[in-house]
JSON list of C-alpha atoms in Angstrom, two decimals:
[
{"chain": "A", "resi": 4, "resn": "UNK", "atom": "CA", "xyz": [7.08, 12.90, -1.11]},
{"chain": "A", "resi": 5, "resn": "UNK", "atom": "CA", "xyz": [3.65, 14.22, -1.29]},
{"chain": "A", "resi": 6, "resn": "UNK", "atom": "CA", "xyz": [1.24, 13.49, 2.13]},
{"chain": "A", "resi": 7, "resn": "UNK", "atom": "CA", "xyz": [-1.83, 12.30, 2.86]},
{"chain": "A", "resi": 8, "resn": "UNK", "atom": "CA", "xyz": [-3.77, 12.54, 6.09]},
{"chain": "A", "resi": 9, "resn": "UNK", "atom": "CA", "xyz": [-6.39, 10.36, 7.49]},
{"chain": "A", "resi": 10, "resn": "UNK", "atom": "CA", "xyz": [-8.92, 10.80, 10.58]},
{"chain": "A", "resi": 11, "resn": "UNK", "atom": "CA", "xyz": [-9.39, 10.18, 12.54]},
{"chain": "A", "resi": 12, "resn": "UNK", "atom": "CA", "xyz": [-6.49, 7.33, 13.18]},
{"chain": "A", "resi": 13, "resn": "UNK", "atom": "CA", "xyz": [-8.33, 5.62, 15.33]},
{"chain": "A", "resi": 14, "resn": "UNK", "atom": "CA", "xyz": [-11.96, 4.88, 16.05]},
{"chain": "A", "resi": 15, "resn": "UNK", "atom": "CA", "xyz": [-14.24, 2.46, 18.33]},
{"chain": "A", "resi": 16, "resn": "UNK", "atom": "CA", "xyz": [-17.60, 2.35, 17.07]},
{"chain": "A", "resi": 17, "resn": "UNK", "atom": "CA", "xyz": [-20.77, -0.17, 18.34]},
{"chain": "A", "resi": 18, "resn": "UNK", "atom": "CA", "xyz": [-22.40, -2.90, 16.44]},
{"chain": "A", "resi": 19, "resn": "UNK", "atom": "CA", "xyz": [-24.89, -1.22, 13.94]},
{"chain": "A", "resi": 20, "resn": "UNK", "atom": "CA", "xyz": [-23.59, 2.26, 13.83]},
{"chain": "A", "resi": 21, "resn": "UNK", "atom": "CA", "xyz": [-21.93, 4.03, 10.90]},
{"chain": "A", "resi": 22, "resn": "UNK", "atom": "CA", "xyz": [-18.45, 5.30, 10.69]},
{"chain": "A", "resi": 23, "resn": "UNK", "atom": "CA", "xyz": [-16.74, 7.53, 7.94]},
{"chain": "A", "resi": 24, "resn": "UNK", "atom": "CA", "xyz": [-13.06, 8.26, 7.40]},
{"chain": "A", "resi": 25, "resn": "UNK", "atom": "CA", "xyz": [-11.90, 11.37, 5.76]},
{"chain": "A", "resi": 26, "resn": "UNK", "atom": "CA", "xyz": [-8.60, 11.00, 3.07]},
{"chain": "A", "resi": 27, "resn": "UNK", "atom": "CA", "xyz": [-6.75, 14.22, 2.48]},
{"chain": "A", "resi": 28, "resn": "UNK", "atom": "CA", "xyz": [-4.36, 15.31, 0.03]},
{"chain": "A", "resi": 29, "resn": "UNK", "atom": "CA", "xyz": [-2.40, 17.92, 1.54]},
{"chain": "A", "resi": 30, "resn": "UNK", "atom": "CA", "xyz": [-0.17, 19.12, -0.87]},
{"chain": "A", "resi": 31, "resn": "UNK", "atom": "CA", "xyz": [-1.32, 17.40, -4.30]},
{"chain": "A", "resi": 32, "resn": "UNK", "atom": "CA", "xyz": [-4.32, 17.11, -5.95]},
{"chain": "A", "resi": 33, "resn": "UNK", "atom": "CA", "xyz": [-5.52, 12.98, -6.53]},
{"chain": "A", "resi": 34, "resn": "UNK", "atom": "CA", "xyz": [-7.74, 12.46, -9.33]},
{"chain": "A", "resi": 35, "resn": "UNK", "atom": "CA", "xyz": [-7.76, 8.74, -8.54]},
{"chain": "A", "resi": 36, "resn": "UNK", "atom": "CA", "xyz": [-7.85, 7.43, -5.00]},
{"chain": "A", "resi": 37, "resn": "UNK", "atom": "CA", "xyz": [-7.78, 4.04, -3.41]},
{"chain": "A", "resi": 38, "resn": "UNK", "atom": "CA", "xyz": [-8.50, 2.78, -0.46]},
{"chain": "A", "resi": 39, "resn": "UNK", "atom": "CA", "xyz": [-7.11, -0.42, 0.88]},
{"chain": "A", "resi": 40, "resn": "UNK", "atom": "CA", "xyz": [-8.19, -2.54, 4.12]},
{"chain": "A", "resi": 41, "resn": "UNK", "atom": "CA", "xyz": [-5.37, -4.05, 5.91]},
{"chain": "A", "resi": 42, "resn": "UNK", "atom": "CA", "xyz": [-5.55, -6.99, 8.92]},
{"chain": "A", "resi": 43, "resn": "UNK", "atom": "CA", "xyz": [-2.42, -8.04, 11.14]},
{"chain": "A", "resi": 44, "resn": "UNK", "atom": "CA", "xyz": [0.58, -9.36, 9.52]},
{"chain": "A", "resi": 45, "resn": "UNK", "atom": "CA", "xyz": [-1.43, -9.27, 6.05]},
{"chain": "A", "resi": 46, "resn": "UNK", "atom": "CA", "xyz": [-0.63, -7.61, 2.97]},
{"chain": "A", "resi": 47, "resn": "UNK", "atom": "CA", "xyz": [-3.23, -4.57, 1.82]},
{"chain": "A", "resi": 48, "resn": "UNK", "atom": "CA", "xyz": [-5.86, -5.41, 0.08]},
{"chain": "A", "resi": 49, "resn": "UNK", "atom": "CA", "xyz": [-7.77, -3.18, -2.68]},
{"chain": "A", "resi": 50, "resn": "UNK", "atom": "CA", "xyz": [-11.01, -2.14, -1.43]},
{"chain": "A", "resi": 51, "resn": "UNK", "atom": "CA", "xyz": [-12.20, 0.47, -4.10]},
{"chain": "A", "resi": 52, "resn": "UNK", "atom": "CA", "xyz": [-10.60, 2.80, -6.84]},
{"chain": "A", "resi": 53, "resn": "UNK", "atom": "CA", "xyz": [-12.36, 6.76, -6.39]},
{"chain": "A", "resi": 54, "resn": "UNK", "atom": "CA", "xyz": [-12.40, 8.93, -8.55]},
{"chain": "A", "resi": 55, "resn": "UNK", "atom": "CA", "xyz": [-13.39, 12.65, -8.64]},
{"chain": "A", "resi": 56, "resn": "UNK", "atom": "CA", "xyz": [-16.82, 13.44, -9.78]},
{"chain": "A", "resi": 57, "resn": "UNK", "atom": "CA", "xyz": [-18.00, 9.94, -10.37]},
{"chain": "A", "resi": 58, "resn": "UNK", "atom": "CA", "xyz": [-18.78, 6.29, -8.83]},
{"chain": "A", "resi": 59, "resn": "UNK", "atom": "CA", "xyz": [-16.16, 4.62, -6.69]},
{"chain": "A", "resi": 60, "resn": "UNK", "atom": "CA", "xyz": [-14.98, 1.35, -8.71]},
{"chain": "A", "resi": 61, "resn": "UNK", "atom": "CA", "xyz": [-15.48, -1.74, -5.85]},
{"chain": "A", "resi": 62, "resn": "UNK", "atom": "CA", "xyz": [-13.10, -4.69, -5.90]},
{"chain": "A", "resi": 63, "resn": "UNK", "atom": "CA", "xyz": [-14.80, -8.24, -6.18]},
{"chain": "A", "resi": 64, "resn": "UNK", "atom": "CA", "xyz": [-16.35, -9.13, -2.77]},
{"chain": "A", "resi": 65, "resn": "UNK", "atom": "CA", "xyz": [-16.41, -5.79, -2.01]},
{"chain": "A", "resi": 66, "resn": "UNK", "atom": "CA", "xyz": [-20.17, -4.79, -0.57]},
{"chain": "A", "resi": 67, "resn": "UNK", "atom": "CA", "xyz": [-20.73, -1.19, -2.29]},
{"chain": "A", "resi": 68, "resn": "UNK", "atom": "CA", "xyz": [-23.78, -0.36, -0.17]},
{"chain": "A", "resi": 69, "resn": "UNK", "atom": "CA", "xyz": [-21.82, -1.33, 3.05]},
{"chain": "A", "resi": 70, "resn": "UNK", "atom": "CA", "xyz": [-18.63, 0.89, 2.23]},
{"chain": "A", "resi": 71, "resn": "UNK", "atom": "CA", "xyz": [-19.51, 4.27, 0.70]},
{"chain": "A", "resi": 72, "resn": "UNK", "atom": "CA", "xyz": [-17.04, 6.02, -0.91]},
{"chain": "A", "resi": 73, "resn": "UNK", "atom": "CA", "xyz": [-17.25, 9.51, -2.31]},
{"chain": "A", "resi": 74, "resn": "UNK", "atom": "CA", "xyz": [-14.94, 11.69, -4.08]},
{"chain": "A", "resi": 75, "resn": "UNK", "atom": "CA", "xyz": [-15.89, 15.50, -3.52]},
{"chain": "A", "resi": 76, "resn": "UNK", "atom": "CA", "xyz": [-12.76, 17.20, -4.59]},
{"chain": "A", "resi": 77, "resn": "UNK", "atom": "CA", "xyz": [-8.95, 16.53, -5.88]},
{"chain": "A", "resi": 78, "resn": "UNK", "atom": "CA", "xyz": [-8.21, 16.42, -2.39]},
{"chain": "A", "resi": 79, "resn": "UNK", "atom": "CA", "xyz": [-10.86, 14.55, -0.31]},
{"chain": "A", "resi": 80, "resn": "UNK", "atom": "CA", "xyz": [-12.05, 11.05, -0.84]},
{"chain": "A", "resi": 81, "resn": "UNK", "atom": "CA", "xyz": [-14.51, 9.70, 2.16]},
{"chain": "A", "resi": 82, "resn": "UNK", "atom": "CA", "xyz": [-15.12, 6.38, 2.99]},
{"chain": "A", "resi": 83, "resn": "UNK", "atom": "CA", "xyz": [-18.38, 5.37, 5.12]},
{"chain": "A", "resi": 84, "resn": "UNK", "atom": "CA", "xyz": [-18.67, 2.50, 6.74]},
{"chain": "A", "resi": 85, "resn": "UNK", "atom": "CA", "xyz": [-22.43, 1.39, 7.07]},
{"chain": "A", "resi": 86, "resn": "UNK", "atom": "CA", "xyz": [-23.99, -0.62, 9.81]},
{"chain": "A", "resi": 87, "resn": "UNK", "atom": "CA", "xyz": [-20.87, -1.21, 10.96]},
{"chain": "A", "resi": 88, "resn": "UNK", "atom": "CA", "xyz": [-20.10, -5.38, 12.78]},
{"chain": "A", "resi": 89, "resn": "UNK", "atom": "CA", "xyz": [-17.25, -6.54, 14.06]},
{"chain": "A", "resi": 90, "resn": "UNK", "atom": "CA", "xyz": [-15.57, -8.40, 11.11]},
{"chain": "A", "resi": 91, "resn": "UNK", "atom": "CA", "xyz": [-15.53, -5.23, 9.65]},
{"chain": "A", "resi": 92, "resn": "UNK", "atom": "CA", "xyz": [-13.13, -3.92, 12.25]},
{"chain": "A", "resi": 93, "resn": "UNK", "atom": "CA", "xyz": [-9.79, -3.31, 10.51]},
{"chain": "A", "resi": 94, "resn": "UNK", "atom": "CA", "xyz": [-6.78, -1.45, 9.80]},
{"chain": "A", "resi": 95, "resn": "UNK", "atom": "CA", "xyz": [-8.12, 1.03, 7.01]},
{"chain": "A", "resi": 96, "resn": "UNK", "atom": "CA", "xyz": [-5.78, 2.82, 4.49]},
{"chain": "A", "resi": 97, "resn": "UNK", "atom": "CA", "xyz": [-6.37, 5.38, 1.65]},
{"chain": "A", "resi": 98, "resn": "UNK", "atom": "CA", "xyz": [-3.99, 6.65, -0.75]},
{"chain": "A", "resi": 99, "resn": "UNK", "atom": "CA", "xyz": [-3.32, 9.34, -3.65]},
{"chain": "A", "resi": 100, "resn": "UNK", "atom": "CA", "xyz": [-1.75, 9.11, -6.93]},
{"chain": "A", "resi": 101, "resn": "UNK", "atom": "CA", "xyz": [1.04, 11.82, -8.08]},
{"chain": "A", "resi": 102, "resn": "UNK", "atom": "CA", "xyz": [1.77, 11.10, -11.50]},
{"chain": "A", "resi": 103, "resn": "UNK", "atom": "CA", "xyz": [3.16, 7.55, -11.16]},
{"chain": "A", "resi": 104, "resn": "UNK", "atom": "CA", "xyz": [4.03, 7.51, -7.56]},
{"chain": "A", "resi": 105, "resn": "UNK", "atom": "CA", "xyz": [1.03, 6.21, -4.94]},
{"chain": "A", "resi": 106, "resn": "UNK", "atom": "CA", "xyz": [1.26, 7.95, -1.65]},
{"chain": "A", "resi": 107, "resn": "UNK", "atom": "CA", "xyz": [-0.37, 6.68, 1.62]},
{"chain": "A", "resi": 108, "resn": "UNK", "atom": "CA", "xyz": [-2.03, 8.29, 3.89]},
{"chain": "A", "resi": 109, "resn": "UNK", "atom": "CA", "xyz": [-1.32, 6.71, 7.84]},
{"chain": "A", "resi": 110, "resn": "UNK", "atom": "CA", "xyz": [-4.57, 4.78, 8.53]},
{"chain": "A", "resi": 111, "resn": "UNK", "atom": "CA", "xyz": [-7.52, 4.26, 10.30]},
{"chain": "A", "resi": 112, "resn": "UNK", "atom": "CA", "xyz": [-7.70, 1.84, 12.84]},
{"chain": "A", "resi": 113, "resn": "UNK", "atom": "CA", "xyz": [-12.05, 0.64, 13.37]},
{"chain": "A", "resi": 114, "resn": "UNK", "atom": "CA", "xyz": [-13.00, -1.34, 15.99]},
{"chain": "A", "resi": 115, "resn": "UNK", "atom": "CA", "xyz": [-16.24, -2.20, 15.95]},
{"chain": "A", "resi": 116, "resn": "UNK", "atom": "CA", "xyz": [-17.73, -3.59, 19.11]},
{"chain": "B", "resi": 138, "resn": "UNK", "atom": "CA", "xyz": [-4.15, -15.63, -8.48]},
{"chain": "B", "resi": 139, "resn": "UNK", "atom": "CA", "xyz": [-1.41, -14.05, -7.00]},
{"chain": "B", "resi": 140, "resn": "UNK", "atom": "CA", "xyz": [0.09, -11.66, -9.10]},
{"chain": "B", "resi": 141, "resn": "UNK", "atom": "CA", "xyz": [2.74, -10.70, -7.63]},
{"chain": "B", "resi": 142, "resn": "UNK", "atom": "CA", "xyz": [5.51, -13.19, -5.39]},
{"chain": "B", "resi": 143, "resn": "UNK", "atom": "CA", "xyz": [7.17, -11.81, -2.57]},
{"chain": "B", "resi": 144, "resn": "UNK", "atom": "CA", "xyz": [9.84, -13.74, -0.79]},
{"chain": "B", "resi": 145, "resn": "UNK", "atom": "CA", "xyz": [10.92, -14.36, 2.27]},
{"chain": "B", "resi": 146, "resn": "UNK", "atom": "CA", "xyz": [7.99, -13.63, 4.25]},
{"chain": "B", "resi": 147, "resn": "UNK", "atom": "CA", "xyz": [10.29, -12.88, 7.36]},
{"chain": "B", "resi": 148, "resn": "UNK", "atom": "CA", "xyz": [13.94, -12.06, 7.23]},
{"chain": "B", "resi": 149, "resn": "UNK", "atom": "CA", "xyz": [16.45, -11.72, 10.25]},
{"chain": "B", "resi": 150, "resn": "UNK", "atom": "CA", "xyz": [19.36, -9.49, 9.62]},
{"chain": "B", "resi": 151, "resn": "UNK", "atom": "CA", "xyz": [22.48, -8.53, 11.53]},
{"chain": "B", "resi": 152, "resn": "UNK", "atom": "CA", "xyz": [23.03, -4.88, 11.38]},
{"chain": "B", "resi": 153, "resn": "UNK", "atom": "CA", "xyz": [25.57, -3.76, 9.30]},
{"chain": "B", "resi": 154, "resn": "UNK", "atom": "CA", "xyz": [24.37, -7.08, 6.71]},
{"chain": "B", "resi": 155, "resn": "UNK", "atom": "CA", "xyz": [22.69, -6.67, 3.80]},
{"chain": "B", "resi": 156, "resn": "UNK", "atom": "CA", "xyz": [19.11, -6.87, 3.60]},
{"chain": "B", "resi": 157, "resn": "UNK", "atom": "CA", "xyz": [17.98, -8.97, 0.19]},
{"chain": "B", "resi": 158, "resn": "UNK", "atom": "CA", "xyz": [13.90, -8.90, -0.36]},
{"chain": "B", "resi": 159, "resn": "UNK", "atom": "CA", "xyz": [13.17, -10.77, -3.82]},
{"chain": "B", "resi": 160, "resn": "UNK", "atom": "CA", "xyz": [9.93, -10.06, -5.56]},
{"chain": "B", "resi": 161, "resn": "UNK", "atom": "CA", "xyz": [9.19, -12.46, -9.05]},
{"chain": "B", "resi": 162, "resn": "UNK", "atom": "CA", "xyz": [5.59, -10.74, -11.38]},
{"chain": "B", "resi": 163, "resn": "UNK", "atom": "CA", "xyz": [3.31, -12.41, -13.47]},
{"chain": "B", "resi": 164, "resn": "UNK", "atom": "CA", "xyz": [2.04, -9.71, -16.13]},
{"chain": "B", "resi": 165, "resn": "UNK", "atom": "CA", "xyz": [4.26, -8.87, -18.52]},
{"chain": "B", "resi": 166, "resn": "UNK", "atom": "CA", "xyz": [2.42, -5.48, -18.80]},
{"chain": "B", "resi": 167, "resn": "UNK", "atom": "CA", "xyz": [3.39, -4.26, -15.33]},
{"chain": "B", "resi": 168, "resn": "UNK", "atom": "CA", "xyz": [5.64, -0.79, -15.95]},
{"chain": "B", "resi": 169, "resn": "UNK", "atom": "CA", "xyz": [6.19, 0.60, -12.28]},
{"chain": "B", "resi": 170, "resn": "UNK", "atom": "CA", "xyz": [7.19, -1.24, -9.47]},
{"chain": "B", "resi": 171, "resn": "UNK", "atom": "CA", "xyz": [7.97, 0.68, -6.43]},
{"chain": "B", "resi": 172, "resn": "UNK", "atom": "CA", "xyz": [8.90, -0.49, -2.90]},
{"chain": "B", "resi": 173, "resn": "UNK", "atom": "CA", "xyz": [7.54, 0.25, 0.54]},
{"chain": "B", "resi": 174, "resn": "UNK", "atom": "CA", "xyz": [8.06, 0.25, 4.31]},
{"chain": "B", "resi": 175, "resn": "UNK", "atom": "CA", "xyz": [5.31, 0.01, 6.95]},
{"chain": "B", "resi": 176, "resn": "UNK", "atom": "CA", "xyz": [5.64, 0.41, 10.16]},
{"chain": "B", "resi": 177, "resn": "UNK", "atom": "CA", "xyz": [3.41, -1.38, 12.89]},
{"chain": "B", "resi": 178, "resn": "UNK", "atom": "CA", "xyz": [-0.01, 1.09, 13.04]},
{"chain": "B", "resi": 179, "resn": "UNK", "atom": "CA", "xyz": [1.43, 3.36, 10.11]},
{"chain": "B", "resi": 180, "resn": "UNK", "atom": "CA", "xyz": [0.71, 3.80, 6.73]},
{"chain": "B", "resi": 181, "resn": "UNK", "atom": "CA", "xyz": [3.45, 2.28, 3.96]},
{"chain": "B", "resi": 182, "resn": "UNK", "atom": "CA", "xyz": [5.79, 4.80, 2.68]},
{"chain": "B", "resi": 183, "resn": "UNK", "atom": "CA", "xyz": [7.49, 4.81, -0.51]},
{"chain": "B", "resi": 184, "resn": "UNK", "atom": "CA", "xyz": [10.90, 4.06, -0.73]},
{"chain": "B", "resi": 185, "resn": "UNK", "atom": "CA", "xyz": [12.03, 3.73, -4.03]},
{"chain": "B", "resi": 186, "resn": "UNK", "atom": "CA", "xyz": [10.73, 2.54, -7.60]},
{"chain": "B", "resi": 187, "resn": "UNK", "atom": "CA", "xyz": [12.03, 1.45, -11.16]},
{"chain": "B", "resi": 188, "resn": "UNK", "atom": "CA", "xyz": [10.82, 1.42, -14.46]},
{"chain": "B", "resi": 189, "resn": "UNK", "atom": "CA", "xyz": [11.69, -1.35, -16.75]},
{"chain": "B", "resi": 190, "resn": "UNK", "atom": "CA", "xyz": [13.69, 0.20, -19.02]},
{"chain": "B", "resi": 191, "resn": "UNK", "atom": "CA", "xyz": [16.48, 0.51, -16.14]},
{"chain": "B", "resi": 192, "resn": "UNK", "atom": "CA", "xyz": [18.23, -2.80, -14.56]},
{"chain": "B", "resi": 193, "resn": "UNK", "atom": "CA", "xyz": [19.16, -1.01, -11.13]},
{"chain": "B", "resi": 194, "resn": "UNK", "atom": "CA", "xyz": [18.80, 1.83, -9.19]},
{"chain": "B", "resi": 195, "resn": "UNK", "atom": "CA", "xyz": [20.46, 3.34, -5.86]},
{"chain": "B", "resi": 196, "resn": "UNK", "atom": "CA", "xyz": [19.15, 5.60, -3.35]},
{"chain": "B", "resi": 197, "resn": "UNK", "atom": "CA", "xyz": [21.05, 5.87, -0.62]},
{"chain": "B", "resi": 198, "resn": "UNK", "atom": "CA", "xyz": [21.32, 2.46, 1.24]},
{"chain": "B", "resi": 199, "resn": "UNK", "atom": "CA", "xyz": [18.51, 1.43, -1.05]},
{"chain": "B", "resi": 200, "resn": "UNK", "atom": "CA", "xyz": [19.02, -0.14, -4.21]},
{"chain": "B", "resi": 201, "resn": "UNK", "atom": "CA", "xyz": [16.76, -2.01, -6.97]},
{"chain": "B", "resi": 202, "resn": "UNK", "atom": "CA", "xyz": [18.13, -4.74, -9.17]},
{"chain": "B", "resi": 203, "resn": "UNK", "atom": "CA", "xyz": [14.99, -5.44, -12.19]},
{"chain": "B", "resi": 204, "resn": "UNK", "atom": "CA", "xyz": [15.47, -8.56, -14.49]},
{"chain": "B", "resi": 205, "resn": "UNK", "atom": "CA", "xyz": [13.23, -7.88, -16.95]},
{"chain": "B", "resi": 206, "resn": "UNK", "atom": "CA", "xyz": [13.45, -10.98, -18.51]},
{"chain": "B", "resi": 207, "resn": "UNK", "atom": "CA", "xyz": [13.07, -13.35, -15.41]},
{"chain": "B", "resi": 208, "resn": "UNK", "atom": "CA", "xyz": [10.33, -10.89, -14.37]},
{"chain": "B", "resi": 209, "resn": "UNK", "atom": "CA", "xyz": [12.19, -10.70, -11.20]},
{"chain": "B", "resi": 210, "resn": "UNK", "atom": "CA", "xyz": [13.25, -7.44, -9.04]},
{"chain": "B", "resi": 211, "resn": "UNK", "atom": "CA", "xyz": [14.44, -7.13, -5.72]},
{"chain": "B", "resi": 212, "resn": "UNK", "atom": "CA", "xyz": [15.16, -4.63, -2.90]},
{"chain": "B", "resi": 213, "resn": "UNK", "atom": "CA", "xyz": [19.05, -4.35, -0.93]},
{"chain": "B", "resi": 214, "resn": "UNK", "atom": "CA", "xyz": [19.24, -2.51, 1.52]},
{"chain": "B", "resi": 215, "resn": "UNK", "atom": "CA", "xyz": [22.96, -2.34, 2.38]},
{"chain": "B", "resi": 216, "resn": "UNK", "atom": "CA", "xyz": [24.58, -1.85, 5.83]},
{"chain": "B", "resi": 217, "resn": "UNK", "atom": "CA", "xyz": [21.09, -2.70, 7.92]},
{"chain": "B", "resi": 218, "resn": "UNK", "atom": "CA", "xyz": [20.39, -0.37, 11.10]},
{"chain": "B", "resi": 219, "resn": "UNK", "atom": "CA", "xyz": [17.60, -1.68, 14.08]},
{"chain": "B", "resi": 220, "resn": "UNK", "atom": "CA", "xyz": [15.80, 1.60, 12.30]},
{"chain": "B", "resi": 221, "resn": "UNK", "atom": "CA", "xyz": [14.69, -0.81, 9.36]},
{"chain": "B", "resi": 222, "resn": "UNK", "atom": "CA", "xyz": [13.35, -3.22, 10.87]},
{"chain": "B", "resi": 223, "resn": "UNK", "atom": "CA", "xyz": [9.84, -2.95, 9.54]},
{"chain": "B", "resi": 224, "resn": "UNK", "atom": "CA", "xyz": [7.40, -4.73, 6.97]},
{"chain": "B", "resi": 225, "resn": "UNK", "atom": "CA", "xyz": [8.58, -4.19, 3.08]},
{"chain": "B", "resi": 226, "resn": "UNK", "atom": "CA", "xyz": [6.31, -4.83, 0.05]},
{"chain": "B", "resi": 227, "resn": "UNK", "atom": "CA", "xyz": [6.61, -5.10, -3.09]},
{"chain": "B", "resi": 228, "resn": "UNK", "atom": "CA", "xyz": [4.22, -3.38, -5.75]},
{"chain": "B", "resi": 229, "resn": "UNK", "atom": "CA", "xyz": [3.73, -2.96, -9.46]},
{"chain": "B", "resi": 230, "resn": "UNK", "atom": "CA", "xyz": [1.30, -1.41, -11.70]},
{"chain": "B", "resi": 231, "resn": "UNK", "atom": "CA", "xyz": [0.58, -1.07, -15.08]},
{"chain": "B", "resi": 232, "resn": "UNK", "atom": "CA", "xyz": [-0.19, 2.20, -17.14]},
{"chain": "B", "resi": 233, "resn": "UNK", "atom": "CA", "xyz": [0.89, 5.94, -17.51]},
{"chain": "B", "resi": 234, "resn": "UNK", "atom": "CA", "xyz": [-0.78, 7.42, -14.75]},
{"chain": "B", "resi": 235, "resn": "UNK", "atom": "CA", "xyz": [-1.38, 7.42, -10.44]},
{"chain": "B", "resi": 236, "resn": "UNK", "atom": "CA", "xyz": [-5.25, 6.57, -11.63]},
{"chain": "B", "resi": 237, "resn": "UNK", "atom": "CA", "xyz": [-3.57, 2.29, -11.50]},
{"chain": "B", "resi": 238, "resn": "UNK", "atom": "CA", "xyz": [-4.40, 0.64, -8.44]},
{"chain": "B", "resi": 239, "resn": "UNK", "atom": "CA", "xyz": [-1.21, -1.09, -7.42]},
{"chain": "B", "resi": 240, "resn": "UNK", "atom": "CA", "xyz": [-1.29, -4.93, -6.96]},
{"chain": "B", "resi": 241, "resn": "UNK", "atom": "CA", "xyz": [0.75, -6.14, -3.54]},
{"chain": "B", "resi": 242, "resn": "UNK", "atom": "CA", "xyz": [3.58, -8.72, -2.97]},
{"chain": "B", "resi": 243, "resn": "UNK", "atom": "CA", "xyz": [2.24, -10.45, 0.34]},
{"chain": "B", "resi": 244, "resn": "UNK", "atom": "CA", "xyz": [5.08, -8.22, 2.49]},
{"chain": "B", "resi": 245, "resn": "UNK", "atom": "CA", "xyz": [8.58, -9.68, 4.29]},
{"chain": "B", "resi": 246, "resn": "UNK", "atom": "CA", "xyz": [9.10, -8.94, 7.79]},
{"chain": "B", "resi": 247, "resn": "UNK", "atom": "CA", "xyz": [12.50, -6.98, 8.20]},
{"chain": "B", "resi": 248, "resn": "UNK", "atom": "CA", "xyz": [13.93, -7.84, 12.44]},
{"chain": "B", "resi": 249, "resn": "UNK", "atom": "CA", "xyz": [17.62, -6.10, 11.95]},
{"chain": "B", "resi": 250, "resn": "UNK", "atom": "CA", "xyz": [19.28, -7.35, 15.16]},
{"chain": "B", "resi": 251, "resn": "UNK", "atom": "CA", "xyz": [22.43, -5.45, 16.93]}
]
C-alpha cells in the first residue's frame, strides 16, 4: 500500500503556543487529504477535507481559525494548531487518497500542557 | 446520526477461532467500504475493501461477506493469532474518487487469547 508519514509523532507543547504537523505522501501524490482527530478507545473523527491549491473544507464544530490547514503540494498537507489548550491535546491523524483506497499516515500524538 | 453501525464493540477470541466483526450502513449511496486495523499509538492500516457489486472477498485469512440488500457487511478473520489482536473499523464512502472522506463504524476491540 502506498505510505504516509507524519511528524513529528509526538509532541508536548504549553498552554497558548502553536503547534503544526506535517502529512507526507511518500510515494503517491494526494489531491484530497483528511485529517482526523482521534481520543482513547474512540473511533476517528473527521476534522477537515484539504485539498491542493485551495481552502481546507472544516467539519461542523470544527474551529477553522484554531486548526489551520494548508495544502502546498500533492504531497504535503500541514495542519497548525493555534493557541494551543489542553482539550485540544489528542491523538492526531492525516491521510491520503489513491484512487479509491485512503491511506493513513501513523499519527501525532499533542499534549498540550 | 450515526451512519455507519459497528458491532461488537469488544470481541474475545481464542486463537485459532474465527474472528466475526459485523458492520450494518445507512446510505444506500455508499460504494466502497474497506476495513482497518489500528494498533495502540499507530495509524489504521487498510486491510481489505469491497465494492458492492461483489458479495465476498478473501485475502488471505481475511475475508468480506457484503449483503447488499440488508446493507450489512462484515469482516472474518479465520484462524485468529495474538498478532491480531488490535482495534478494527469499519468504513464506507461514497463516489469515484480518494477526494470522499470516509465515514467510521465506532471500532471493535479484537483480544485473541492463546
Amino acid at each position: 500500500g502506498a505510505v504516509v508519514s507524519q511528524h513529528p509523532s509526538w509532541v508536548i507543547c504549553k498552554s497558548g503556543t502553536s503547534v503544526k504537523i506535517e502529512c507526507r505522501s511518500l510515494d503517491f501524490q494526494a489531491t484530497t487529504m483528511f485529517w482526523y482527530r482521534q481520543f482513547p478507545k474512540q473511533s476517528l473523527m473527521l476534522m477537515a477535507t484539504s485539498n491542493e491549491g485551495s481552502k481546507a473544507t472544516y467539519e461542523q464544530g470544527v474551529e477553522k481559525d484554531k486548526f489551520l490547514i494548508n495544502h502546498a503540494s500533492l504531497t504535503l498537507s500541514t495542519l497548525t494548531v493555534t493557541s494551543a489548550h489542553p482539550e485540544d491535546s489528542s491523538f492526531y491523524i492525516c491521510s491520503g487518497g489513491s484512487g479509491r483506497e485512503q491511506y493513513f499516515g501513523p499519527g501525532t500524538r499533542l499534549t498540550v500542557t | 446520526q450515526q451512519q455507519v453501525k459497528q458491532s461488537p464493540q469488544s470481541l474475545i477470541v481464542q486463537k485459532g477461532g474465527i474472528s466475526i466483526i459485523n458492520c450494518a450502513y445507512e446510505n444506500t449511496a455508499f460504494d466502497y467500504f474497506p476495513w482497518y486495523q489500528q494498533f495502540p499509538g499507530k495509524g489504521p492500516a487498510l486491510l481489505i475493501a469491497i465494492r458492492p457489486d461483489v458479495s465476498e472477498k478473501k485475502e488471505g485469512r481475511f475475508t468480506i461477506s457484503f449483503n447488499k440488500s440488508a446493507k450489512q457487511f462484515s469482516l472474518h478473520i479465520m484462524d485468529s493469532q495474538p498478532g491480531d489482536s488490535a482495534t478494527y473499523f469499519c468504513a464506507a464512502s461514497r463516489g469515484s474518487s480518494g477526494g470522499t472522506p470516509l465515514v467510521f463504524g465506532k471500532g471493535t476491540r479484537l483480544s485473541v487469547i492463546a
